[in-house]
N, CA, C and O atoms as a Maestro MAE file, in Angstrom:
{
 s_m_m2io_version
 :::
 2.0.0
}

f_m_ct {
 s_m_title
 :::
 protein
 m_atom[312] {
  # First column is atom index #
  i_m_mmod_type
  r_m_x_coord
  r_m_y_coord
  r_m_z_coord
  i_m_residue_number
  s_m_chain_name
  s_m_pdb_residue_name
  s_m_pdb_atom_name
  i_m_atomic_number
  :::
  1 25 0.839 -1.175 0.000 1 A "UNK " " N  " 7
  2 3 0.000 0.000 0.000 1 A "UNK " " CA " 6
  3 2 0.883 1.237 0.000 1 A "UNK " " C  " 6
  4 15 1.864 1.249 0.744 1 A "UNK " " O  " 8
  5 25 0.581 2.392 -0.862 2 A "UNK " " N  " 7
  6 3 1.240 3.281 -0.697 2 A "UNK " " CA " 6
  7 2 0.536 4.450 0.123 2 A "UNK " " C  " 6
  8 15 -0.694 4.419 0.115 2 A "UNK " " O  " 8
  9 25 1.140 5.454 0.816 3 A "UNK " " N  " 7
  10 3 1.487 6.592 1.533 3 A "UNK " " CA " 6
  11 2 -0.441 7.278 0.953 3 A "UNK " " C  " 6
  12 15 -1.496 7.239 1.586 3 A "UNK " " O  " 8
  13 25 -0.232 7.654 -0.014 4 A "UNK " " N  " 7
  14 3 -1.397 8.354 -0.845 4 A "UNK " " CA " 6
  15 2 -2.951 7.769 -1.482 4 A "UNK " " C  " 6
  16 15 -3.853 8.259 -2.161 4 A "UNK " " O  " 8
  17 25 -2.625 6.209 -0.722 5 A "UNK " " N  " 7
  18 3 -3.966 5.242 -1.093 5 A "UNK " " CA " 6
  19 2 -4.555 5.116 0.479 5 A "UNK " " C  " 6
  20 15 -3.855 4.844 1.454 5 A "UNK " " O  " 8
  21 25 -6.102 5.395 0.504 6 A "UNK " " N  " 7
  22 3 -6.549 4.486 1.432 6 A "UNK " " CA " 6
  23 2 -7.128 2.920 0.812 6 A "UNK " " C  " 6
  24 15 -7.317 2.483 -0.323 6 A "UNK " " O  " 8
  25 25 -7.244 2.517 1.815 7 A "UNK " " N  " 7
  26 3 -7.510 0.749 1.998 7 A "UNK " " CA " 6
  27 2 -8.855 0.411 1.421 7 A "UNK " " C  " 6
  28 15 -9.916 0.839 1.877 7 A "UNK " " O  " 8
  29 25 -8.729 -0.430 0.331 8 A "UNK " " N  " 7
  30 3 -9.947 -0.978 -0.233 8 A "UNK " " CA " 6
  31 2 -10.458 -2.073 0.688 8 A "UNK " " C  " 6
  32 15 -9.627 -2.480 1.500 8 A "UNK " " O  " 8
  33 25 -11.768 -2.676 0.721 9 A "UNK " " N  " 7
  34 3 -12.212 -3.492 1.477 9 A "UNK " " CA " 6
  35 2 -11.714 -4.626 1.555 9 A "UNK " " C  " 6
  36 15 -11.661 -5.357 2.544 9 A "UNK " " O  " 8
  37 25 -11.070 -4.929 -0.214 10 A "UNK " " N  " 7
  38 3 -10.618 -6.702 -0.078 10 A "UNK " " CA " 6
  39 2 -8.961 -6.070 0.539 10 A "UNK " " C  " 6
  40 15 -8.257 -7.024 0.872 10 A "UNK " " O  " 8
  41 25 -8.292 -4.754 0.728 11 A "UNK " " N  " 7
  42 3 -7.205 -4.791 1.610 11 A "UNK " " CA " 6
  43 2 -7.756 -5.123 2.993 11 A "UNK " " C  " 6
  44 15 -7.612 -6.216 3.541 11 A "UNK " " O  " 8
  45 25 -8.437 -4.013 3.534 12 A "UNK " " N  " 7
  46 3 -8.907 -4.403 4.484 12 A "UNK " " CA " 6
  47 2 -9.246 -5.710 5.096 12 A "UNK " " C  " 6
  48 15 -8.997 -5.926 6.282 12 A "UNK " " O  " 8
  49 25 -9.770 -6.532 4.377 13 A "UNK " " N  " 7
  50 3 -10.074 -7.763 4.546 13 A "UNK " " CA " 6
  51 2 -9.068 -8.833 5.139 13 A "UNK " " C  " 6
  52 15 -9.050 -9.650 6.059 13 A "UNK " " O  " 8
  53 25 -7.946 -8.236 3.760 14 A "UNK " " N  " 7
  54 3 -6.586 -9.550 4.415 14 A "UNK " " CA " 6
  55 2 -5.885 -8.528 5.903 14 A "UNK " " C  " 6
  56 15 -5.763 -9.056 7.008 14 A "UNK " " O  " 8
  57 25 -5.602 -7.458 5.716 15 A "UNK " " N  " 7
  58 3 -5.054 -7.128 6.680 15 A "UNK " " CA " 6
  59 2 -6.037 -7.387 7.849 15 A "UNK " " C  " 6
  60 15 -5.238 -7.662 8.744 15 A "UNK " " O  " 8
  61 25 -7.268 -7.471 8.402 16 A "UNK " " N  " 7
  62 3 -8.023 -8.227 9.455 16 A "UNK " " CA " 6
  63 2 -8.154 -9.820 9.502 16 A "UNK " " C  " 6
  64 15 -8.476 -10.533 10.453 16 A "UNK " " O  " 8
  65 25 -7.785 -10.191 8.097 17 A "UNK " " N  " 7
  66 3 -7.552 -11.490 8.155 17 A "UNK " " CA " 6
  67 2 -8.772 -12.408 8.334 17 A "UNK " " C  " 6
  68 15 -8.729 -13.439 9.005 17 A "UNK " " O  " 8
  69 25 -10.220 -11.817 7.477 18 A "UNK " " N  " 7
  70 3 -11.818 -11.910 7.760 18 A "UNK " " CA " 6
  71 2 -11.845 -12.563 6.337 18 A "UNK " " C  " 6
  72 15 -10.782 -12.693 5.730 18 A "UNK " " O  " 8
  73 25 -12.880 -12.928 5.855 19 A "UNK " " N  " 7
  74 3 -13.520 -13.402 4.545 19 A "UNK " " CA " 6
  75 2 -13.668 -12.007 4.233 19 A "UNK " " C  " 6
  76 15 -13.705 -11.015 4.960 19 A "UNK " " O  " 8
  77 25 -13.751 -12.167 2.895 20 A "UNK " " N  " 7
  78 3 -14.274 -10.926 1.931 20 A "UNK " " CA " 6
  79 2 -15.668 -10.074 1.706 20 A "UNK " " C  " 6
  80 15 -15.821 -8.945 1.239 20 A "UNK " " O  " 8
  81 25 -16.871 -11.266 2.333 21 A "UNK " " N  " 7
  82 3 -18.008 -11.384 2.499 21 A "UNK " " CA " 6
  83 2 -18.263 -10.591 3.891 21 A "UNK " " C  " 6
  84 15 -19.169 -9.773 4.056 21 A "UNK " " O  " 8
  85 25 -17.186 -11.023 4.985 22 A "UNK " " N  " 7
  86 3 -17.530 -10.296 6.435 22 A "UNK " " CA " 6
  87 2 -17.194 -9.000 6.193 22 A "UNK " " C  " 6
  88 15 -18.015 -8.162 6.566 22 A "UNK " " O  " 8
  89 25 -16.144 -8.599 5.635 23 A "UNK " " N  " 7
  90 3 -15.652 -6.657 5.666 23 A "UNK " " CA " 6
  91 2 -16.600 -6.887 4.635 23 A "UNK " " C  " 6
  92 15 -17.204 -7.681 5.356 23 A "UNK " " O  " 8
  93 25 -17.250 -6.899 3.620 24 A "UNK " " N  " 7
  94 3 -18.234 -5.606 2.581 24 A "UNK " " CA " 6
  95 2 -19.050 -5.580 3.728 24 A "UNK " " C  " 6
  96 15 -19.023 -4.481 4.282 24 A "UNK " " O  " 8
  97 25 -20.129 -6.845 4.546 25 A "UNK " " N  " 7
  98 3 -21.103 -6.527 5.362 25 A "UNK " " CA " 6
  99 2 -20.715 -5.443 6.606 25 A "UNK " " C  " 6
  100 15 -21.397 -4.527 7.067 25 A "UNK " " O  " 8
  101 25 -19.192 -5.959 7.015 26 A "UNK " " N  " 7
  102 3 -18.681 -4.457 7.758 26 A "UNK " " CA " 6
  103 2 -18.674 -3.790 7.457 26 A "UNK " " C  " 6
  104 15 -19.257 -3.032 8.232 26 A "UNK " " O  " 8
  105 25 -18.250 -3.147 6.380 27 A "UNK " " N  " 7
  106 3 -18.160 -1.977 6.017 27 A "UNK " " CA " 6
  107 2 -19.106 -1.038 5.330 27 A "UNK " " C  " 6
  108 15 -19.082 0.190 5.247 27 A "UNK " " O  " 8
  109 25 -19.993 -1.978 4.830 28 A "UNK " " N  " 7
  110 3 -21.487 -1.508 4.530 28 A "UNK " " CA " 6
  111 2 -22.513 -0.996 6.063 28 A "UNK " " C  " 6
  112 15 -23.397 -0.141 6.015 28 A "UNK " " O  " 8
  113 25 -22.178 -1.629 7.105 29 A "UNK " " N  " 7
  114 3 -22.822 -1.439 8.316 29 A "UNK " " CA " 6
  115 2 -21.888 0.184 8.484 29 A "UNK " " C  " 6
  116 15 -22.281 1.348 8.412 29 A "UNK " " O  " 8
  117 25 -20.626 -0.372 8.713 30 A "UNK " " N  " 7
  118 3 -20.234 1.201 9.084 30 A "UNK " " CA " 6
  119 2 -20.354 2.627 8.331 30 A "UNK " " C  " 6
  120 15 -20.190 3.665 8.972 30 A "UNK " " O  " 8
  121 25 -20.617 2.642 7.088 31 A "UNK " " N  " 7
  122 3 -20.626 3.402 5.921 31 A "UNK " " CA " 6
  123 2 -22.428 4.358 6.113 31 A "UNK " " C  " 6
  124 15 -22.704 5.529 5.853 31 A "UNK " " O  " 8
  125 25 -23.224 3.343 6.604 32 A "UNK " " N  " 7
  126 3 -24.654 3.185 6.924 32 A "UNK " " CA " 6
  127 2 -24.824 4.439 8.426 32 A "UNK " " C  " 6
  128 15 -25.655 5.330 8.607 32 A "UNK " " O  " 8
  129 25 -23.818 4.051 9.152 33 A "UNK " " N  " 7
  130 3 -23.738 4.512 10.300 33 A "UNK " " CA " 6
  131 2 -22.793 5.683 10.793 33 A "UNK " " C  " 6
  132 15 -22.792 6.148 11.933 33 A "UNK " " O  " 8
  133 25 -22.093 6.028 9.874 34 A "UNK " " N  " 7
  134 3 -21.248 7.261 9.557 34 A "UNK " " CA " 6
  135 2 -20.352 6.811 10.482 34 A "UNK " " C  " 6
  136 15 -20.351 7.485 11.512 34 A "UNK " " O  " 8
  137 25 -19.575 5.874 10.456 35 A "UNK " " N  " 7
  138 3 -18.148 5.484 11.090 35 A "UNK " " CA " 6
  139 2 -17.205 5.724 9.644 35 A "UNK " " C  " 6
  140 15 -16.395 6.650 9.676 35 A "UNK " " O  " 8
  141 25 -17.313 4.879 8.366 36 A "UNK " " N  " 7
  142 3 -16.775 4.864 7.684 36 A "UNK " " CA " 6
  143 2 -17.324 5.781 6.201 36 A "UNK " " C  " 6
  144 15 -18.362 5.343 5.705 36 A "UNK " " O  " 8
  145 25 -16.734 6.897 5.559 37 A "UNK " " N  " 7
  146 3 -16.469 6.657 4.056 37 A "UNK " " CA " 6
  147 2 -16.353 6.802 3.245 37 A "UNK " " C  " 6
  148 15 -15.439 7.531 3.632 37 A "UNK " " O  " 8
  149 25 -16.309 6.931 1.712 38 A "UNK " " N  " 7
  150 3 -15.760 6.714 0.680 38 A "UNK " " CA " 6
  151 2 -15.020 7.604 0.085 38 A "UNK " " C  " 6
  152 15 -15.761 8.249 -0.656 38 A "UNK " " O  " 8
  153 25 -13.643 8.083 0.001 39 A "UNK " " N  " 7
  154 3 -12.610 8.761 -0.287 39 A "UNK " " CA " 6
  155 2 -12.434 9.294 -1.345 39 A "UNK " " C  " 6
  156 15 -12.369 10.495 -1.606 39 A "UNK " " O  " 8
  157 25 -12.299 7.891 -2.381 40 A "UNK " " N  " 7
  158 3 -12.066 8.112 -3.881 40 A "UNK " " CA " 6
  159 2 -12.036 6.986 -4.582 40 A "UNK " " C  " 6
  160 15 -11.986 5.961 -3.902 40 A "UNK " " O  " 8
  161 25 -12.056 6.837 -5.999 41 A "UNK " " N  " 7
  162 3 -11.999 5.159 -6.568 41 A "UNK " " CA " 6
  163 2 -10.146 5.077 -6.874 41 A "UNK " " C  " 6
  164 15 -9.272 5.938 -6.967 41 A "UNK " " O  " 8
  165 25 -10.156 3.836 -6.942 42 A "UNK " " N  " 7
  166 3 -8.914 3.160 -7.890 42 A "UNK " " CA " 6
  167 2 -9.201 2.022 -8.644 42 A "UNK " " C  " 6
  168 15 -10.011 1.145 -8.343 42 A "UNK " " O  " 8
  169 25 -8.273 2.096 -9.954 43 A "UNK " " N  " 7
  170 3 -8.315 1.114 -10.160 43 A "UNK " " CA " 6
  171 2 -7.461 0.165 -9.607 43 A "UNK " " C  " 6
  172 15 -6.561 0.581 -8.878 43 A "UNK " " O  " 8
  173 25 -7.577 -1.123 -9.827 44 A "UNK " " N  " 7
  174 3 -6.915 -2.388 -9.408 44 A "UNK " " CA " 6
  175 2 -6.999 -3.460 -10.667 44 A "UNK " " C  " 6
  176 15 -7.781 -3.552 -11.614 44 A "UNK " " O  " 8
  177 25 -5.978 -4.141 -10.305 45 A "UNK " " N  " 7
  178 3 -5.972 -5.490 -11.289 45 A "UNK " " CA " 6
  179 2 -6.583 -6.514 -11.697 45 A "UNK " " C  " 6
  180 15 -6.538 -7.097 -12.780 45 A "UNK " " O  " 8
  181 25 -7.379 -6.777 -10.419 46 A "UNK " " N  " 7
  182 3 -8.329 -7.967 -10.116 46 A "UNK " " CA " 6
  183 2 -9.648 -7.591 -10.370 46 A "UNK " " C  " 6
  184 15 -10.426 -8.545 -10.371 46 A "UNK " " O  " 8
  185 25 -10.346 -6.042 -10.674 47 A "UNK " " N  " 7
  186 3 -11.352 -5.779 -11.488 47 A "UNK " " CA " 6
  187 2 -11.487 -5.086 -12.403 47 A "UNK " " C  " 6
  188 15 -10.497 -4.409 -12.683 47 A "UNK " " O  " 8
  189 25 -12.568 -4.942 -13.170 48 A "UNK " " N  " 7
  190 3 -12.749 -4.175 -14.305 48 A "UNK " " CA " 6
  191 2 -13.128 -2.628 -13.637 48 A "UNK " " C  " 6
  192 15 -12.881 -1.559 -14.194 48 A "UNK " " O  " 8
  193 25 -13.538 -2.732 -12.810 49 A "UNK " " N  " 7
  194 3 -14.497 -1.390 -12.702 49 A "UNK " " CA " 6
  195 2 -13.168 -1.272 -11.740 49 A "UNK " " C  " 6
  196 15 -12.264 -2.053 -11.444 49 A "UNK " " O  " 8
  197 25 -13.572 0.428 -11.311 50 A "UNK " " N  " 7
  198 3 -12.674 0.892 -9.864 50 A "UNK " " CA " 6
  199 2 -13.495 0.295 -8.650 50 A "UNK " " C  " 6
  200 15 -14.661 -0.097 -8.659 50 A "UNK " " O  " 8
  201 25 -12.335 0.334 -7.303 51 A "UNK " " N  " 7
  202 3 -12.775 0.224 -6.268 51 A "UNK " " CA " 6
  203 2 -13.088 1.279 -5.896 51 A "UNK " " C  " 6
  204 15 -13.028 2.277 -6.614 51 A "UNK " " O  " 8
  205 25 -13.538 1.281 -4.544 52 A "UNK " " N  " 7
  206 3 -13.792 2.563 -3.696 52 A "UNK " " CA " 6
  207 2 -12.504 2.259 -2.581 52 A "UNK " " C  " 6
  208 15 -12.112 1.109 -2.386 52 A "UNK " " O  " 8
  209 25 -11.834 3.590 -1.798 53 A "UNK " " N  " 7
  210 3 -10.872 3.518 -0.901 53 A "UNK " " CA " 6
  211 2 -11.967 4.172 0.084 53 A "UNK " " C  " 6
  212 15 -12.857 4.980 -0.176 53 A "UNK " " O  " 8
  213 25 -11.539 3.437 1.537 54 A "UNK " " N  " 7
  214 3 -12.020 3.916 2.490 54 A "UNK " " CA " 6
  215 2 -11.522 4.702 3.540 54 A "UNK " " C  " 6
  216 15 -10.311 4.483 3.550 54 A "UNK " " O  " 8
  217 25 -11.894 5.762 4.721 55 A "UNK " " N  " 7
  218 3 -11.422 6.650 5.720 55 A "UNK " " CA " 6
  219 2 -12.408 6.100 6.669 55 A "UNK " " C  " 6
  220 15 -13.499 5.571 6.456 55 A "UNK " " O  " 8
  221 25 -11.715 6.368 7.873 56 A "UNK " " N  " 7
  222 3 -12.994 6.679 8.923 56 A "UNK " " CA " 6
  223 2 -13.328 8.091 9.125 56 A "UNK " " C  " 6
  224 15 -12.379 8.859 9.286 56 A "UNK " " O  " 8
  225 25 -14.585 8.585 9.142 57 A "UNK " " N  " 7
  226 3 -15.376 9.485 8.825 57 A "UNK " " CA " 6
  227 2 -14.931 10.662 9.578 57 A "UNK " " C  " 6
  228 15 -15.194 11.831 9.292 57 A "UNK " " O  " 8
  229 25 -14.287 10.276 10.491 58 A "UNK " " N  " 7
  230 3 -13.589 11.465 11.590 58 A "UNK " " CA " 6
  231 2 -12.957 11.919 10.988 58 A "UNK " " C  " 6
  232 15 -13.100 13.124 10.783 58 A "UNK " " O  " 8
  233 25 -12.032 11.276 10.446 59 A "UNK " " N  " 7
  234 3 -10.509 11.913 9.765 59 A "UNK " " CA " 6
  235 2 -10.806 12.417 8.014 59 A "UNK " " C  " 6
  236 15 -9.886 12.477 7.198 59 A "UNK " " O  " 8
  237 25 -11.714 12.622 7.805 60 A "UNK " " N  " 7
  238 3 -12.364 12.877 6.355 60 A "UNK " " CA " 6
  239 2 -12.987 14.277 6.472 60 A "UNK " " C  " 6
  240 15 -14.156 14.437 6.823 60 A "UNK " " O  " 8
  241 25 -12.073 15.380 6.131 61 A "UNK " " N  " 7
  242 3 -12.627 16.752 5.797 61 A "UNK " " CA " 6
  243 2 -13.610 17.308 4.676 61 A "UNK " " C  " 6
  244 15 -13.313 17.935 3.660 61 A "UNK " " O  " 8
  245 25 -14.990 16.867 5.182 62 A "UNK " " N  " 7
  246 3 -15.976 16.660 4.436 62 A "UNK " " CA " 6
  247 2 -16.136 17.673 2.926 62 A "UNK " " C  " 6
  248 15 -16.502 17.493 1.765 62 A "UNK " " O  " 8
  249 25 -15.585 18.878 3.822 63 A "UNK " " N  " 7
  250 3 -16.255 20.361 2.685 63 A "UNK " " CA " 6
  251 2 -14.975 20.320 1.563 63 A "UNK " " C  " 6
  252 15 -15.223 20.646 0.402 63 A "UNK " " O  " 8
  253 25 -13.626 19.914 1.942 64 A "UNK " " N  " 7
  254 3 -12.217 19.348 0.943 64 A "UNK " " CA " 6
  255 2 -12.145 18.461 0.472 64 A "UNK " " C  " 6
  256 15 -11.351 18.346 -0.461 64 A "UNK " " O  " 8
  257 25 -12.778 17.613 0.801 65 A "UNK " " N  " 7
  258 3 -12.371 16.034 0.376 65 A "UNK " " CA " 6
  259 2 -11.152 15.535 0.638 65 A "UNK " " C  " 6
  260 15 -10.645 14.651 -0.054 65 A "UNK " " O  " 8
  261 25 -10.456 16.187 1.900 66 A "UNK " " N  " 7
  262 3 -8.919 15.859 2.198 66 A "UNK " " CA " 6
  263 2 -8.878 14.687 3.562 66 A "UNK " " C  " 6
  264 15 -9.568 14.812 4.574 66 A "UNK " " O  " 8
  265 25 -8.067 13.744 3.348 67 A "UNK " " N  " 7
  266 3 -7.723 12.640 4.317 67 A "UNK " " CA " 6
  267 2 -6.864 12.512 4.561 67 A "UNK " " C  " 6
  268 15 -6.090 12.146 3.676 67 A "UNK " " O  " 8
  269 25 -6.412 12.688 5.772 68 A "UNK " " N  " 7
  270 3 -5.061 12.997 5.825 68 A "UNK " " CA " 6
  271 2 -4.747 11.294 6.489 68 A "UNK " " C  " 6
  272 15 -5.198 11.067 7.611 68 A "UNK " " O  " 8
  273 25 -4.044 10.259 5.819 69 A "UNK " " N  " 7
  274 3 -3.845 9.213 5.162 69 A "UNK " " CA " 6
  275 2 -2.572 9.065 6.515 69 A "UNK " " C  " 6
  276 15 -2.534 8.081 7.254 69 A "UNK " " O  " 8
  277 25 -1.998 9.765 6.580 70 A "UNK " " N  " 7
  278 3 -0.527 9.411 7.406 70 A "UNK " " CA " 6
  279 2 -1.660 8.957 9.174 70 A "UNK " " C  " 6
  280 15 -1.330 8.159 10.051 70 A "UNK " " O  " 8
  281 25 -2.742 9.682 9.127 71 A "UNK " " N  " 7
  282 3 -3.676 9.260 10.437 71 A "UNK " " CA " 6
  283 2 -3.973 7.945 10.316 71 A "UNK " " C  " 6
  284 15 -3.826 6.997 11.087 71 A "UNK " " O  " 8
  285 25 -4.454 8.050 9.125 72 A "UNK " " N  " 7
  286 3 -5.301 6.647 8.603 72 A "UNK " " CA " 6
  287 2 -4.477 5.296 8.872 72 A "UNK " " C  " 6
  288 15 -4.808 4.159 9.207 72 A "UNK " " O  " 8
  289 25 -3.441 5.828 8.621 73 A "UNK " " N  " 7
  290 3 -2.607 4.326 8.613 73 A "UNK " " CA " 6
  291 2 -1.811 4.590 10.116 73 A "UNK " " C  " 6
  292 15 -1.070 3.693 10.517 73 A "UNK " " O  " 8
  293 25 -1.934 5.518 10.729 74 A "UNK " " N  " 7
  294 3 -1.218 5.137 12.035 74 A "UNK " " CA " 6
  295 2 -2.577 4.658 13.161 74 A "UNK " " C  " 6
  296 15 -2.263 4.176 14.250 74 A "UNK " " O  " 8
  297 25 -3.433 4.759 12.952 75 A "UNK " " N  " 7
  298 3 -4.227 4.300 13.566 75 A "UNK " " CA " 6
  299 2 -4.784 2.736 13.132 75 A "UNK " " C  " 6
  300 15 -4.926 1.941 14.061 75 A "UNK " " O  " 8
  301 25 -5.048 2.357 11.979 76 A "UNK " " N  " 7
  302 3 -5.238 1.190 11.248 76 A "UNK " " CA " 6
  303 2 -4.086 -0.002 11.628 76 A "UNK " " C  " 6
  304 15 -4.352 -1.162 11.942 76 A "UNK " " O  " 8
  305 25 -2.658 0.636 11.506 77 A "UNK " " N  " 7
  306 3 -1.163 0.149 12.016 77 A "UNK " " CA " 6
  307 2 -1.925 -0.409 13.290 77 A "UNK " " C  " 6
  308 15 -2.418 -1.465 12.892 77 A "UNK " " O  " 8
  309 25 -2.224 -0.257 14.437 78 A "UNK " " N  " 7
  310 3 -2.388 -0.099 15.689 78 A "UNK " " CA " 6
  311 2 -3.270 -1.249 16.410 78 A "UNK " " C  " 6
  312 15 -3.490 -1.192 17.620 78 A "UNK " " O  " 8
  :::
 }
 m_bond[311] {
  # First column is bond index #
  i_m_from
  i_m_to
  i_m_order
  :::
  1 1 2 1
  2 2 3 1
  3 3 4 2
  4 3 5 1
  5 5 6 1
  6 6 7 1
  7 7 8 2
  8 7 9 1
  9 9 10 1
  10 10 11 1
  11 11 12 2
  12 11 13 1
  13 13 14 1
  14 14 15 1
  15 15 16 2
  16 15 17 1
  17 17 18 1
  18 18 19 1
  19 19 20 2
  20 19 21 1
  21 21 22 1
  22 22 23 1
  23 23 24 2
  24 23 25 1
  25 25 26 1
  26 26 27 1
  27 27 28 2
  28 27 29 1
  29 29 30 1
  30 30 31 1
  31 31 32 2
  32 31 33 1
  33 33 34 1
  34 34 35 1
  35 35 36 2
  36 35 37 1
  37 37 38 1
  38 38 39 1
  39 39 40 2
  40 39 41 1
  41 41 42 1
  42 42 43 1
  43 43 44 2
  44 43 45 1
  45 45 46 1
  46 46 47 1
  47 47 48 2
  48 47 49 1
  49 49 50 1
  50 50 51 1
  51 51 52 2
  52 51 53 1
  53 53 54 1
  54 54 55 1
  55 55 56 2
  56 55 57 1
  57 57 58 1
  58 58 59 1
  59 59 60 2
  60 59 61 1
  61 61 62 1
  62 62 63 1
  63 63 64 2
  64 63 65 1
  65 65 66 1
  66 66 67 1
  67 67 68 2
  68 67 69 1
  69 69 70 1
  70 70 71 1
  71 71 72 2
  72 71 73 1
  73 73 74 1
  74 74 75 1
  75 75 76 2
  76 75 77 1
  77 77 78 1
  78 78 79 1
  79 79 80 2
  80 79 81 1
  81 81 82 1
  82 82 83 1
  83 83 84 2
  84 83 85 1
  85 85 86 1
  86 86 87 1
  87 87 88 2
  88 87 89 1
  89 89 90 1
  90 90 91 1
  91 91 92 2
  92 91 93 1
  93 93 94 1
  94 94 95 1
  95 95 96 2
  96 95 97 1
  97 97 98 1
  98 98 99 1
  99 99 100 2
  100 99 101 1
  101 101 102 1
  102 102 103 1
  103 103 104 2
  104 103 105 1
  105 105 106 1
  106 106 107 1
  107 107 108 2
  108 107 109 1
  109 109 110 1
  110 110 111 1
  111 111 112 2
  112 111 113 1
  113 113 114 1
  114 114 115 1
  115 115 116 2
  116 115 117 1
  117 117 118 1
  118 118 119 1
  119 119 120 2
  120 119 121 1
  121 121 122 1
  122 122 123 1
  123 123 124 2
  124 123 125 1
  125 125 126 1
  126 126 127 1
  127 127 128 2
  128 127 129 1
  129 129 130 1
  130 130 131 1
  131 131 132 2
  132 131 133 1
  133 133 134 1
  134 134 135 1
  135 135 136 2
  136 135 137 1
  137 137 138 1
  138 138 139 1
  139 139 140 2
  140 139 141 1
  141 141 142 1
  142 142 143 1
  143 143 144 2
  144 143 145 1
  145 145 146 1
  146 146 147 1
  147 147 148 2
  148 147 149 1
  149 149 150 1
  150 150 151 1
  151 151 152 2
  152 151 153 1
  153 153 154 1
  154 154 155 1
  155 155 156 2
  156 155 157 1
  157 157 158 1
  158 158 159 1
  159 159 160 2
  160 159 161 1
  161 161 162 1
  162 162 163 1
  163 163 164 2
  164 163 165 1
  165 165 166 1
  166 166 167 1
  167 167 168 2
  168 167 169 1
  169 169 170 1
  170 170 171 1
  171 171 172 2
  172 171 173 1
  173 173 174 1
  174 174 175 1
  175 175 176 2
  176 175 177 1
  177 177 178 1
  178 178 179 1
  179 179 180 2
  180 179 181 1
  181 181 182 1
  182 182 183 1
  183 183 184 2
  184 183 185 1
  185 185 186 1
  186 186 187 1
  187 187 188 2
  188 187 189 1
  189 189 190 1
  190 190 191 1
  191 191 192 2
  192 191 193 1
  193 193 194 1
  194 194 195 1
  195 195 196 2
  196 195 197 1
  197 197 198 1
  198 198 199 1
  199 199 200 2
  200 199 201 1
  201 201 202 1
  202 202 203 1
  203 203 204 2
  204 203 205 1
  205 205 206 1
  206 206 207 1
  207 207 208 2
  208 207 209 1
  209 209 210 1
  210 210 211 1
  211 211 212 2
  212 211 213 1
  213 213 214 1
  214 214 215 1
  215 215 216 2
  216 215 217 1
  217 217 218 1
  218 218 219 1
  219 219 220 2
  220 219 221 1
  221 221 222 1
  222 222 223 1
  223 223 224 2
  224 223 225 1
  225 225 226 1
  226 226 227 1
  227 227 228 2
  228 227 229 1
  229 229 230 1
  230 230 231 1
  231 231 232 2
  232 231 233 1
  233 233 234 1
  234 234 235 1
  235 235 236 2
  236 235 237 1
  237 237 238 1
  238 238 239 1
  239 239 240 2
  240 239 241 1
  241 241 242 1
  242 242 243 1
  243 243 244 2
  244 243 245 1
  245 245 246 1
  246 246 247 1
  247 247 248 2
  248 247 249 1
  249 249 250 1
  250 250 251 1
  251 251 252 2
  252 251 253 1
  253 253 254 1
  254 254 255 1
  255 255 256 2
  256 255 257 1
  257 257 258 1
  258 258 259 1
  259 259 260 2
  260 259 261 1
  261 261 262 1
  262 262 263 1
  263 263 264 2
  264 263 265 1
  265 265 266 1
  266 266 267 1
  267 267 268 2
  268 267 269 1
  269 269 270 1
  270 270 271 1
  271 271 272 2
  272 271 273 1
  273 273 274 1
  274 274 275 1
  275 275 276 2
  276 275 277 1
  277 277 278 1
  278 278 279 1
  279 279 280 2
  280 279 281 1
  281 281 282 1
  282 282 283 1
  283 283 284 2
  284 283 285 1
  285 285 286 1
  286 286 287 1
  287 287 288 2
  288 287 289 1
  289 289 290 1
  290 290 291 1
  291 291 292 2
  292 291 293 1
  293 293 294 1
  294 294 295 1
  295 295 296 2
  296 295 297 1
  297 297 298 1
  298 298 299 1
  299 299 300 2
  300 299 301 1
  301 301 302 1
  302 302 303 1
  303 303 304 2
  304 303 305 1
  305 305 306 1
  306 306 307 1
  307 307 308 2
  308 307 309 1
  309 309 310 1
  310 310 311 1
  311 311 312 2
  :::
 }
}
């Protein structure tokens, strides 16, 4: 993962080390509930379409669209 990406769900997934099936239903619950969301797309290799990258909603400067990512991953790290 680099510095300037947040974490797609199937990252998310291996780094919790869950099925792929448990983080979308997580992350669909949290997304629902304004814990988590949606940053920006990427593409990736393994689909046609883009993903979505995720934040937690705290650290997501709603009116910028700025995430400051160095949080994201020191807290995620943790």
């Amino acid at each position: 993962m680099k510095p300037d990406q947040a974490p797609t769900v199937a990252e998310m997934a291996r780094h919790a080390k869950v099925a792929m099936g448990d983080a979308t239903n997580t992350v669909k619950n949290m997304k629902r509930y304004g814990a988590l969301c949606k940053v920006r797309e990427r593409r990736v290799p393994y689909r046609n379409r883009p993903v979505f990258e995720y934040a937690p909603a705290d650290m997501v400067d709603q009116s910028a669209g700025f995430v400051d990512l160095a949080q994201v991953f020191n807290v995620w790290a943790n």
